[in-house]
XYZ file of C-alpha atoms in Angstrom:
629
model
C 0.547 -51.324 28.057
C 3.554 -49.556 27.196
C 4.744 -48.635 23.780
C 8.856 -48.343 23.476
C 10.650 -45.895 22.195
C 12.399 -47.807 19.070
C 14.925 -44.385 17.632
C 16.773 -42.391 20.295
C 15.200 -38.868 20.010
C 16.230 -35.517 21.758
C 13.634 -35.463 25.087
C 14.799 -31.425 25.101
C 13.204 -30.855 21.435
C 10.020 -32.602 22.368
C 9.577 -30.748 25.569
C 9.952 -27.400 23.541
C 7.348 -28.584 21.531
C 5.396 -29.428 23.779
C 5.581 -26.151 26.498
C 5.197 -24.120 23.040
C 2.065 -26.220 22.575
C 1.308 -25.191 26.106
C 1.769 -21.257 25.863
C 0.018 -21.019 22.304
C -3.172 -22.735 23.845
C -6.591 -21.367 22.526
C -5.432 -20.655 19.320
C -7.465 -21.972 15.909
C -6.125 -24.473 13.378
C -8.539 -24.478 10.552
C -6.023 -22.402 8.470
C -2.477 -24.963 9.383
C -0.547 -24.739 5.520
C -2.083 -20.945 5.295
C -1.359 -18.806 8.027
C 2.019 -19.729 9.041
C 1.423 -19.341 12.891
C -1.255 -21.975 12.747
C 1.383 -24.253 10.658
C 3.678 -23.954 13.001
C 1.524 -24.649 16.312
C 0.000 -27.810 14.104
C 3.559 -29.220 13.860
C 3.974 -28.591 17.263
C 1.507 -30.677 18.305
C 2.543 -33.637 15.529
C 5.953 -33.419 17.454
C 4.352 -33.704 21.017
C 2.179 -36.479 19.875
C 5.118 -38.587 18.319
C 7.052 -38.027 21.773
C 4.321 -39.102 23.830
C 3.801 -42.244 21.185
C 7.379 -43.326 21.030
C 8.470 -42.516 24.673
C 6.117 -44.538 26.644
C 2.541 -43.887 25.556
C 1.399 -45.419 28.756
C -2.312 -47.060 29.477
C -3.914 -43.685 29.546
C -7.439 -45.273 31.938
C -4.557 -45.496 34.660
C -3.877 -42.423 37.281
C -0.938 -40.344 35.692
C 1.582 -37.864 37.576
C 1.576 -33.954 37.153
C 3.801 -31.252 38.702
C 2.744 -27.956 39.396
C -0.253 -28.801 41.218
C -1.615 -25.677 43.721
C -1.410 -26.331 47.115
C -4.247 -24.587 48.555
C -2.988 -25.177 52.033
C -0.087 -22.984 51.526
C -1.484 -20.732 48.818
C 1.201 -21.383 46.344
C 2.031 -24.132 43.744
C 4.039 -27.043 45.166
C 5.909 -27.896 41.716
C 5.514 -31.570 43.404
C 4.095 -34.946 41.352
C 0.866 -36.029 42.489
C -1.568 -38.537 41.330
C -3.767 -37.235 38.960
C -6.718 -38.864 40.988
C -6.257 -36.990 44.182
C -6.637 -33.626 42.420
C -10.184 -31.907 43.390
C -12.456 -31.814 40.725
C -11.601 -29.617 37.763
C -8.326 -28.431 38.883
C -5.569 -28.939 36.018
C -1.280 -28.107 36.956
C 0.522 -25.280 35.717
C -0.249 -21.454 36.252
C -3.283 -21.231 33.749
C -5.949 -18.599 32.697
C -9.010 -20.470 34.376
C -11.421 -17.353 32.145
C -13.400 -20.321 30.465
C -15.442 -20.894 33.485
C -18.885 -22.829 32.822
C -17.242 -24.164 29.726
C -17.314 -20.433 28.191
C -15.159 -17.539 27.498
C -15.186 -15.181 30.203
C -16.319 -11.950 28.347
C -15.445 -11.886 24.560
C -12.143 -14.018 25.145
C -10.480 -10.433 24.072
C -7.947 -11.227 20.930
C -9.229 -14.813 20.447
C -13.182 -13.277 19.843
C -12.149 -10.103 17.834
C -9.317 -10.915 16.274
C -9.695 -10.004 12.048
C -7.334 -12.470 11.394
C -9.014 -15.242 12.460
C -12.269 -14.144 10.450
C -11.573 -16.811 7.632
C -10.538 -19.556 9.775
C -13.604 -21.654 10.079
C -12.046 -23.959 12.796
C -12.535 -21.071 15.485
C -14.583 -20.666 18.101
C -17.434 -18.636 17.702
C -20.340 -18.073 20.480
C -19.634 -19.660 23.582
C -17.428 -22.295 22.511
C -14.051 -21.546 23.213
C -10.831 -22.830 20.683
C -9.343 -26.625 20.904
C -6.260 -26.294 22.592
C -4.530 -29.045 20.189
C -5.317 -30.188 16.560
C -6.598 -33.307 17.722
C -8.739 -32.661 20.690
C -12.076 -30.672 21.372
C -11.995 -28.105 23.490
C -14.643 -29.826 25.783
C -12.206 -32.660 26.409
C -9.154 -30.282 27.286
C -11.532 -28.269 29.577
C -10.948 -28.614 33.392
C -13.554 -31.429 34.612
C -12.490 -33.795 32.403
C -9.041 -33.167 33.675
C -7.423 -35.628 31.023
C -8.183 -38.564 32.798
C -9.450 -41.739 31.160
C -12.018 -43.238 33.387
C -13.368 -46.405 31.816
C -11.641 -49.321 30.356
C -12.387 -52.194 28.170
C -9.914 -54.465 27.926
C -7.674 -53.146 25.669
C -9.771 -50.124 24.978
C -9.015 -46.495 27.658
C -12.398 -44.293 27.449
C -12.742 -41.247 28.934
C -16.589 -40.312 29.200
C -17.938 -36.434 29.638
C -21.265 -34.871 30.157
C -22.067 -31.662 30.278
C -25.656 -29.533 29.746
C -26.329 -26.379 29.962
C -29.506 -24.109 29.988
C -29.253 -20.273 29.348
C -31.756 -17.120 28.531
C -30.589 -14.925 26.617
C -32.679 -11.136 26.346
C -31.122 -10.171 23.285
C -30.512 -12.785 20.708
C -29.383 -10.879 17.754
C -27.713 -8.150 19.555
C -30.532 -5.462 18.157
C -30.918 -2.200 19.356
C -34.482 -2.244 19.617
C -37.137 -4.657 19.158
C -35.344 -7.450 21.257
C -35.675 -10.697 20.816
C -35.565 -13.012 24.261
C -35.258 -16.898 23.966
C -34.172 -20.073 26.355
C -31.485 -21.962 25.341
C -30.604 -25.578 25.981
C -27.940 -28.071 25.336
C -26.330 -31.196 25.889
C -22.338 -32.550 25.222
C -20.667 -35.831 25.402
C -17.570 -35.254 25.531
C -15.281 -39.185 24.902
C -11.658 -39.275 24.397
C -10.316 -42.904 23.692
C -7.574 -45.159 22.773
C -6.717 -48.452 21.766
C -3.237 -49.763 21.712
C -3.761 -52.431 19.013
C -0.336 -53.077 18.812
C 3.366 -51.781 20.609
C 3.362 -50.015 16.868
C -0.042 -48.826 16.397
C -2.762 -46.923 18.257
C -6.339 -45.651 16.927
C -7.962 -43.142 19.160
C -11.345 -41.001 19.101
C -11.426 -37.262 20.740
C -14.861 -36.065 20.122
C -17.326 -33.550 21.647
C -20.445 -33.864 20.535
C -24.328 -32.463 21.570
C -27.676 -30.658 20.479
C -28.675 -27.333 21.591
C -32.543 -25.933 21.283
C -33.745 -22.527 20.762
C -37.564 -23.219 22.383
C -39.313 -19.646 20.930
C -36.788 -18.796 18.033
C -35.070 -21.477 16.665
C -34.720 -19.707 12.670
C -32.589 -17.385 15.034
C -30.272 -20.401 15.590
C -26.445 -20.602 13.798
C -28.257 -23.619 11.495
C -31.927 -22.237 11.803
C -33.507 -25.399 13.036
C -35.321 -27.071 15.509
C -32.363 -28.872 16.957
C -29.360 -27.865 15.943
C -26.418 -30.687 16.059
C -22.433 -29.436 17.607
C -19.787 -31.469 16.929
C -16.713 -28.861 18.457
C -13.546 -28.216 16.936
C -10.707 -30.971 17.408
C -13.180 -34.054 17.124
C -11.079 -36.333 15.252
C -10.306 -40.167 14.571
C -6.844 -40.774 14.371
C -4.842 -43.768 13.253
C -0.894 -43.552 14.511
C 1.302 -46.172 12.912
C 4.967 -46.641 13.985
C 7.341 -47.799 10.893
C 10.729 -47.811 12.133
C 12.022 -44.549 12.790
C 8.754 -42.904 11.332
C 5.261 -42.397 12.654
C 2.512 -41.729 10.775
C -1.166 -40.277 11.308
C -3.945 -40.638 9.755
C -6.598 -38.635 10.599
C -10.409 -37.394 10.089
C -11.131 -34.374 11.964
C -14.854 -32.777 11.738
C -16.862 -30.194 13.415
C -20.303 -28.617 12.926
C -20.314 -25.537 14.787
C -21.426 -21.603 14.535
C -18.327 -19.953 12.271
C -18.373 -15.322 11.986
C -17.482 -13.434 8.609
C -15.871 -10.542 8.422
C -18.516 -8.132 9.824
C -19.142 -10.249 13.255
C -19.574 -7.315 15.784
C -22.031 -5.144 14.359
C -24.242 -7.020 12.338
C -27.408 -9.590 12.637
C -26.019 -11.975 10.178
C -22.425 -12.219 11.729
C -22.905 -15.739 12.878
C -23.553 -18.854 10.254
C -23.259 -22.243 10.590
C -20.871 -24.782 9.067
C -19.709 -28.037 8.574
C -15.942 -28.727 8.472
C -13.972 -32.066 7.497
C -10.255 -32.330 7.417
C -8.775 -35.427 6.469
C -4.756 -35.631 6.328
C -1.656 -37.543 6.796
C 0.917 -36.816 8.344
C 4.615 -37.841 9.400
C 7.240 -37.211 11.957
C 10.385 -39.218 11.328
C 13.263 -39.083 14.186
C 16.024 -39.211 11.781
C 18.684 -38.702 14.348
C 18.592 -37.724 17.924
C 19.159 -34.273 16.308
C 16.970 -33.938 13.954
C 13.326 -34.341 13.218
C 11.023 -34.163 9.756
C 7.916 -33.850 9.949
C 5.081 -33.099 6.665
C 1.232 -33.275 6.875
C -1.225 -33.270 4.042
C -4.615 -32.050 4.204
C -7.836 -32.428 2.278
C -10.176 -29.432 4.206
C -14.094 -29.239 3.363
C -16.116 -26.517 4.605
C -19.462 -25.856 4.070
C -22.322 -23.982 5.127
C -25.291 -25.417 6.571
C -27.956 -22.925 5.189
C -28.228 -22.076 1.729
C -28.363 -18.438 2.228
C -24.072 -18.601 3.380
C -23.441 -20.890 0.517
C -21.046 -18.351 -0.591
C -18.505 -19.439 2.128
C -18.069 -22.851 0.849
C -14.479 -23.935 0.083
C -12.018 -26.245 -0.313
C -8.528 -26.140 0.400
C -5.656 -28.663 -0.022
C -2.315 -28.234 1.498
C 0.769 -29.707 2.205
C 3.188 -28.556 4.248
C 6.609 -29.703 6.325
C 8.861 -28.714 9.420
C 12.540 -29.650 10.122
C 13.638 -29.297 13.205
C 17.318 -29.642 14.450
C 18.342 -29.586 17.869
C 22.510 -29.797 18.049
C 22.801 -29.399 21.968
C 19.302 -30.544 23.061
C 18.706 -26.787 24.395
C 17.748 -25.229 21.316
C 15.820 -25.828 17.853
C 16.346 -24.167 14.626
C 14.342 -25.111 11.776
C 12.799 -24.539 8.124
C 9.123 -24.562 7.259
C 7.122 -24.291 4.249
C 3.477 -24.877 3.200
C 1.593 -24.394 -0.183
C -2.141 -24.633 -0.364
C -4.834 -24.605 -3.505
C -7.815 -23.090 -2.682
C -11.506 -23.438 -4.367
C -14.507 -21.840 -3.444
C -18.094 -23.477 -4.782
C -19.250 -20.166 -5.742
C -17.505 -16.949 -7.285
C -18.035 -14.590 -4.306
C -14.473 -15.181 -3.668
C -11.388 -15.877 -6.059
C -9.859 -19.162 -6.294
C -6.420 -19.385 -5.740
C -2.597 -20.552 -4.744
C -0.679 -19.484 -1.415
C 2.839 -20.499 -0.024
C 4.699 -20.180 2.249
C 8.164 -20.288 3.431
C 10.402 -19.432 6.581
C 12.996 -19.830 9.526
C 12.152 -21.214 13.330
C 13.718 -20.749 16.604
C 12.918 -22.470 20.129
C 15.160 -21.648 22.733
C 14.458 -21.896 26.943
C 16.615 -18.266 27.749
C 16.825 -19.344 31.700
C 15.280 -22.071 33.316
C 11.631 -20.518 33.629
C 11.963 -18.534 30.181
C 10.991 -19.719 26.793
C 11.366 -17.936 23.392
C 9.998 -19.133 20.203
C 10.733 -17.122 17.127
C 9.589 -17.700 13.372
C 9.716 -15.778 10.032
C 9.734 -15.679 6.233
C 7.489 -15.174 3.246
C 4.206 -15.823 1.891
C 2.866 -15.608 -2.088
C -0.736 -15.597 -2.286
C -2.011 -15.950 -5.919
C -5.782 -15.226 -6.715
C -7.563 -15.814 -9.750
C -8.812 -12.356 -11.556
C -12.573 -11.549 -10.495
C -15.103 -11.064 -13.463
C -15.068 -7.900 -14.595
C -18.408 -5.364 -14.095
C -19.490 -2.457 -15.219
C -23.036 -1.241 -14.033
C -26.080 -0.967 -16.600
C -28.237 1.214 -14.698
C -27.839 3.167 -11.809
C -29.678 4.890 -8.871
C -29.855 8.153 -10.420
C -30.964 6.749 -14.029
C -33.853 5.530 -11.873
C -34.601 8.969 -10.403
C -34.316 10.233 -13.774
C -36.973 8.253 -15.231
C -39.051 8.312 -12.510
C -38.778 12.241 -12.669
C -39.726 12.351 -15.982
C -43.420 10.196 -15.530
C -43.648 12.815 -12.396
C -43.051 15.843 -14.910
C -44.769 14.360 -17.983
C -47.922 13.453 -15.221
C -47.842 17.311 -13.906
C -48.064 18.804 -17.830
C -51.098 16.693 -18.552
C -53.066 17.247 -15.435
C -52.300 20.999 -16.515
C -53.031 21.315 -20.116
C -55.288 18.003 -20.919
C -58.264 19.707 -19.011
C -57.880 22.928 -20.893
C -58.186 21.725 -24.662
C -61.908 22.415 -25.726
C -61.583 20.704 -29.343
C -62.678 16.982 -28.774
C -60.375 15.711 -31.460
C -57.464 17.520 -29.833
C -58.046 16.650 -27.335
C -58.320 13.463 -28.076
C -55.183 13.002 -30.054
C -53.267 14.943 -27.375
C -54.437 12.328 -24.674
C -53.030 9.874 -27.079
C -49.925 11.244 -27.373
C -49.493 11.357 -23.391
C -50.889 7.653 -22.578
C -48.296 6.549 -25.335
C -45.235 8.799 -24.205
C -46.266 7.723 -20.308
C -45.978 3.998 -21.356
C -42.723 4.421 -22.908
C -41.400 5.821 -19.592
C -42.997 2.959 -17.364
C -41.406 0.252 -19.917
C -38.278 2.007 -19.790
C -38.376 2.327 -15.839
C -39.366 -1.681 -15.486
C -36.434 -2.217 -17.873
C -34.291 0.103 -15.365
C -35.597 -1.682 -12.148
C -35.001 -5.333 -13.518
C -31.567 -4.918 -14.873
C -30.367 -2.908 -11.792
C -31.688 -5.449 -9.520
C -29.546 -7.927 -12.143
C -26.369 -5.592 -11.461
C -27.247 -5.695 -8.094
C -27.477 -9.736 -7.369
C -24.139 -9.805 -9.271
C -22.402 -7.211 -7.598
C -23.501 -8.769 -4.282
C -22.291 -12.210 -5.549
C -18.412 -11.115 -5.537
C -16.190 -9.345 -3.727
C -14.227 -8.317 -7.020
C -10.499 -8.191 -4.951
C -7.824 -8.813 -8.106
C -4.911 -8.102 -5.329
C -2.585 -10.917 -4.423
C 0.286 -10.824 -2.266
C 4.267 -11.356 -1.836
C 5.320 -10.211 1.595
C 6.817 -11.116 4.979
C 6.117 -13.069 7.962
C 7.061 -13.234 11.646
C 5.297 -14.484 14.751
C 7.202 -14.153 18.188
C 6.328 -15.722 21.541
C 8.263 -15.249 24.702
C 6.799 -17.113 28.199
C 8.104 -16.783 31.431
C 7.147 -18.100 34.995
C 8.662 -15.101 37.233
C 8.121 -17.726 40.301
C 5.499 -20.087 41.888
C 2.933 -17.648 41.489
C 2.959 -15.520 38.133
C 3.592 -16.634 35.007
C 3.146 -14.344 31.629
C 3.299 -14.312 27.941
C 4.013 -12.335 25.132
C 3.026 -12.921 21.803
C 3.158 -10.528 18.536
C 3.728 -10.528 15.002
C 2.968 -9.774 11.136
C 1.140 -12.471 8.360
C -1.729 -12.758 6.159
C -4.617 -15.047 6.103
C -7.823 -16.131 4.232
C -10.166 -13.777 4.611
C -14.265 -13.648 3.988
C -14.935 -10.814 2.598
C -11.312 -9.971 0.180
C -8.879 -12.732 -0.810
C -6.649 -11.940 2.310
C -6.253 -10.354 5.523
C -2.986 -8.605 6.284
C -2.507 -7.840 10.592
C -0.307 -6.645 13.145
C -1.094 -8.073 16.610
C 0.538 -8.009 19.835
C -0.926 -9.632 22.986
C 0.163 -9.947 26.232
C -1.455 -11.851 29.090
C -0.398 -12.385 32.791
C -1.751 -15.400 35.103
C -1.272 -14.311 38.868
C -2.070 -16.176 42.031
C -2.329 -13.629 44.345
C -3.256 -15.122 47.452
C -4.110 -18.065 49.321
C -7.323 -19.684 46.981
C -7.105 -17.177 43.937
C -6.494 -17.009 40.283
C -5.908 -13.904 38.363
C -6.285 -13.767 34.400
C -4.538 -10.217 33.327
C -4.829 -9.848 29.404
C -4.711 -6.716 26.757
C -3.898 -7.140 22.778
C -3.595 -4.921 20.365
C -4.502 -5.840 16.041
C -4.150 -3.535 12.891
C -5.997 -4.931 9.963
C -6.361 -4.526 6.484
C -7.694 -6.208 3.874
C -6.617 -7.183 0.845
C -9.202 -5.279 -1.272
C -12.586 -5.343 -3.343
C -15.576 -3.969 -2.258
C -16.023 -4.450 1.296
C -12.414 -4.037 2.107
C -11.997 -2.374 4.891
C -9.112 -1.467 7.493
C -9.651 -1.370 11.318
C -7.479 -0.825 14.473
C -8.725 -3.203 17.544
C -7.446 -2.934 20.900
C -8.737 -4.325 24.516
C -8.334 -5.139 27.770
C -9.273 -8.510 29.926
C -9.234 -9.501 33.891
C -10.580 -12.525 35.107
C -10.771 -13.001 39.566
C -11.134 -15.914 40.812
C -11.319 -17.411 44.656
C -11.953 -20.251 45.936
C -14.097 -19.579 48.841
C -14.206 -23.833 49.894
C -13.102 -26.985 48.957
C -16.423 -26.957 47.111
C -17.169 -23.481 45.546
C -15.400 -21.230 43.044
C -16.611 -17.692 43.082
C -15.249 -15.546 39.770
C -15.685 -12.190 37.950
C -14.661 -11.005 35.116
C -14.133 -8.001 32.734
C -13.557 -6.995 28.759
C -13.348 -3.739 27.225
C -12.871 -3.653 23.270
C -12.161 -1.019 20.701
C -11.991 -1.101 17.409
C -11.680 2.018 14.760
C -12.812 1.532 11.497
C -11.535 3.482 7.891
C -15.617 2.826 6.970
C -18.144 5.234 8.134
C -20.510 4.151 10.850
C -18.207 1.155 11.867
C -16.461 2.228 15.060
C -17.551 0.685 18.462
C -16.163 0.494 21.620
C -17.975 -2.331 24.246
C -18.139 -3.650 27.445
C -18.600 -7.037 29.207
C -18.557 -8.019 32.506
C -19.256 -11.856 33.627
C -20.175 -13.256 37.347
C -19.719 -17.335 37.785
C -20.627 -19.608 40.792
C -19.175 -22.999 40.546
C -19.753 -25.631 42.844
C -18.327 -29.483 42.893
C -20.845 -31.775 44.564
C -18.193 -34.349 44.383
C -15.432 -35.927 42.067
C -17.329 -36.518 39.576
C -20.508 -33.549 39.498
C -19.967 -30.270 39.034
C -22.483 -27.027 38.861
C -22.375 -23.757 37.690
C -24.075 -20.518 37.522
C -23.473 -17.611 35.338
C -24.315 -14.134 34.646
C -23.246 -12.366 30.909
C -23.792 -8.580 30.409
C -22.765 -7.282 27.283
C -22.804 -3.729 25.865
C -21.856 -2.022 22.790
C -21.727 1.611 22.104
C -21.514 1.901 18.009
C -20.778 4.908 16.021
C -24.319 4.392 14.325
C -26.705 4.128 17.058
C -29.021 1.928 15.272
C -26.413 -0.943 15.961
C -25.786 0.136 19.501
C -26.788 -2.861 22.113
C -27.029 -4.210 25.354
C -27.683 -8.179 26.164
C -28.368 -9.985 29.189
C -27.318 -13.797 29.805
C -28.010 -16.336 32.209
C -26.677 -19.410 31.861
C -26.766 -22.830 34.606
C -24.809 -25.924 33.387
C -23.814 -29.357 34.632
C -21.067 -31.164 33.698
C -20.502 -34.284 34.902
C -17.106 -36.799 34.548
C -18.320 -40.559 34.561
């Protein structure tokens, strides 16, 4: 079934859109009406799926044509349409950064796993499971052996079925520096993306990845400390699109129940926590003309953790936000965008509050194989004051006391013995018992109300700052020929953050796909983040830079041999929190046939702190199966 395009609309726009889409891959989307860089790559995606719906959504089960396919024969990318069916297993068009082999980031996935900025979005990837590449599919489905294809149908209904297990030991499980703690891991995914064209005007579909994984000797070490711990990844989503005249509309429910990092993810035990996400929303893309397009999204976001212990994390946010895009000449778009978001936490370790947002865009293909997208503006953050707090007792009103029962314990050893007069002495032991129980009182008083300031200074992060500054995000891509393609991305915002109200960063990144000869892929990435946060007590500023290569080669038709490497750096304004580490990865892939694939990994990971009590070193080994019904 076909569904017809009912409002002329500018092709050009949606194809920006949609190569934007493309370039931006990998990034997060919990924070879309926040952080305007996630706004903006949600609306790209609501403008890519309203092309695809109103310009011949076709029957998705059947084979569908690709350019850009790599001709292994002649060791360079044919830029010719093929059937999607004849491709070998796994192997997707388009120069592309093939580092998530075995379904995992290469190393640390440089930016993407240290970014600070991402810290408080809890849609991210954390742990092996790498980022959704749109707002409305799991990054299982988008991965390479599913390949997009829908491979079931029934009647009406287009089904695309994944499996994929894994099994993995890991020698260091909470990154110690001594005392290690070894464990097996196992899991198991089904990955289903489906459709059903109800009518030429309406469509529900279902992207979800879902599976268990098992800790066998440690599972209170696990992200939700149990047994069997339930993943549902990022971009699993029911969606309802419904076509009213020149307006399409989606309603969606979008949930995931994943491992989610705080703020202090590199160097502590506790970095990792698990949580439960829901995002429900609306949202609208109306082709008023062939010129210009609206679109606006609400969103209802829950997230919550799933052990008591991380209930502090537990918010609420509800935003709406909008994009209009106008496209004169069908070459370029210029736009506005806007958000504004109320946020609510469950507890008061963080501030309720407002932020907005509001700013320019700019898409624009400079040559033929360049593309520029530009945006920038402001953002007003309001938080609510923190309680105020002034200690009762410190650590040195402690020592006092305690000094005091040490001296007042010394004089009567010394003089006690001495007195020969029984009633004296008597009276004087009196005198000493009673003086001795004053102090203990007095020190049990101490202890209890400093463990009272203690709880509540622990419970809040006591940041009063809000914010009223600028934006920009910038992201050229260009495909130098059939072989090399590269991207460069920086910028300047502010985010949620969860340990202050906000995050404030700098990034740059820049990352170069290379096929360098006949059977190869080469993944060339470094990035670059200044960070500060907004304030409070465990504010704290840091300066992150790193490096990433990924080799691969296809040595048959069969088997995929790759290697990889990640250095990080990051330089820390807090004593005892700079760390520089290393990771290196080894993967063995082999495709029994169409539909079975193997793999076989190797992880080493190595950190070199500052403190060397949080220095590490881990070991991986991980074997998986994924298999495309």
């Amino acid at each position: 079934m076909t569904f017809k395009a009912k409002t002329p609309f500018s092709r050009d726009l949606a194809a920006l859109a949609m190569v934007i889409s493309a370039v931006a891959g990998g990034a997060a989307y919990g924070q879309s009406g926040v952080a305007p860089s996630q706004t903006g790559l949600f609306f790209d995606d609501l403008r890519n799926r309203a092309f695809s719906f109103r310009n011949g959504a076709v029957d998705e089960s059947a084979p569908t044509a690709s350019s850009g396919v790599y001709d292994y024969s002649r060791g360079e990318y044919t830029g010719e349409a093929v059937i999607e069916e004849e491709r070998a297993l796994g192997e997707r068009a388009g120069t592309e950064d093939i580092s998530r082999a075995l379904g995992t980031p290469s190393a640390r996935s440089g930016y993407l796993g240290y970014s600070r900025r991402n810290v408080g979005d809890y849609s991210g990837a954390a742990g092996p499971y790498p980022s959704s590449s749109t707002y409305f599919a799991p990054a299982y489905i988008t991965d390479p052996f599913l390949a997009g294809k829908r491979n079931i149908k029934l009647g009406p209904v287009n089904i695309g079925l994944g499996f994929g297990a894994n099994v993995e030991y890991n020698d260091n499980v909470t990154r110690a520096s001594k005392d290690e703690i070894s464990d097996m891991i196992a899991g198991a995914y089904l990955n289903v993306d489906a459709n059903y064209p109800i009518t030429e005007s309406n469509r529900l579909s279902l992207a979800l990845g879902i599976g268990i994984d098992h800790y066998f000797d440690h599972p209170e070490l696990s992200a939700n400390g149990n047994e069997f711990n339930l993943n549902v990844l990022p971009g699993s989503s029911l969606a309802f699109d419904i076509q009213v005249g020149d307006i399409l509309f989606v309603l969606y429910d979008r949930v995931s129940v994943r491992p989610a990092t705080n703020d202090q993810f590199t160097l502590d035990d506790n970095d990792i926590f698990g949580v439960f996400q829901n995002d429900v929303g609306l949202a609208m893309n109306w082709a008023i003309n062939s010129k210009l397009n609206l679109s606006i999204n609400f969103n209802h976001s829950d997230s919550l953790a799933l052990e008591d212990e991380d209930e502090r994390y537990d918010r609420t946010i509800d935003s709406i936000s909008g994009s209009l895009a106008w496209s004169p000449t069908g070459t370029f778009t210029v736009g506005l965008e806007g958000s504004f978001s109320w946020i609510n936490y469950k507890d008061s370790f963080q501030n309720d509050g407002t932020t907005a947002t509001a700013g320019v865009f700019f898409v624009m293909p400079i040559t033929r194989s360049t593309m520029l997208k530009a945006a920038g503006g402001v953002q007003v953050f309001e938080f609510d004051d923190p309680p105020s707090f002034t200690r009762s007792v410190s650590d040195a009103d402690i020592t006092s006391t305690q000094a005091q029962i040490a001296a007042l314990d010394a004089n009567a050893a010394a003089t006690l013995p001495s007195i020969t007069d029984p009633a004296e002495a008597k009276v004087q032991s009196a005198a000493y018992t009673q003086q001795r129980q004053q102090l203990s009182d007095l020190l049990a008083a101490q202890q209890i109300q400093k463990q009272a300031d203690d709880d509540f200074e622990s419970g809040h992060t006591f940041d009063g700052n809000d914010l009223s500054d600028y934006y920009y995000n910038v992201t050229l891509f260009n495909q130098l020929n059939s072989r090399i393609a590269h991207q460069l991305s920086f910028g300047h915002e502010s985010s949620l953050n969860t340990t202050s109200n906000f995050i404030t960063a700098d990034y740059i990144t820049y990352g170069m796909g290379i096929i360098a000869w006949r059977g190869s892929r080469i993944s060339l990435a470094t990035f670059y983040e200044k960070a500060e946060d907004s304030g409070g007590r465990l504010a704290e500023s840091t300066e992150q830079w790193g490096i990433d290569a990924f080799l691969s080669h296809r040595l048959t038709n069969t088997v995929t041999l790759g290697f990889g490497y990640h250095y990080g750096n990051t330089d820390s304004n807090l004593e005892g929190r700079d760390y520089a580490q290393h990771a290196f990865t080894l993967d063995l892939n082999y495709a029994v046939n169409r539909k079975l694939n193997l793999g076989l990994g190797y992880r080493f990971w190595t950190t070199d702190a500052e403190d060397p009590a949080q220095s590490f070193d881990q070991n991986r080994v991980i074997m998986t199966v994924n298999y495309n019904f």
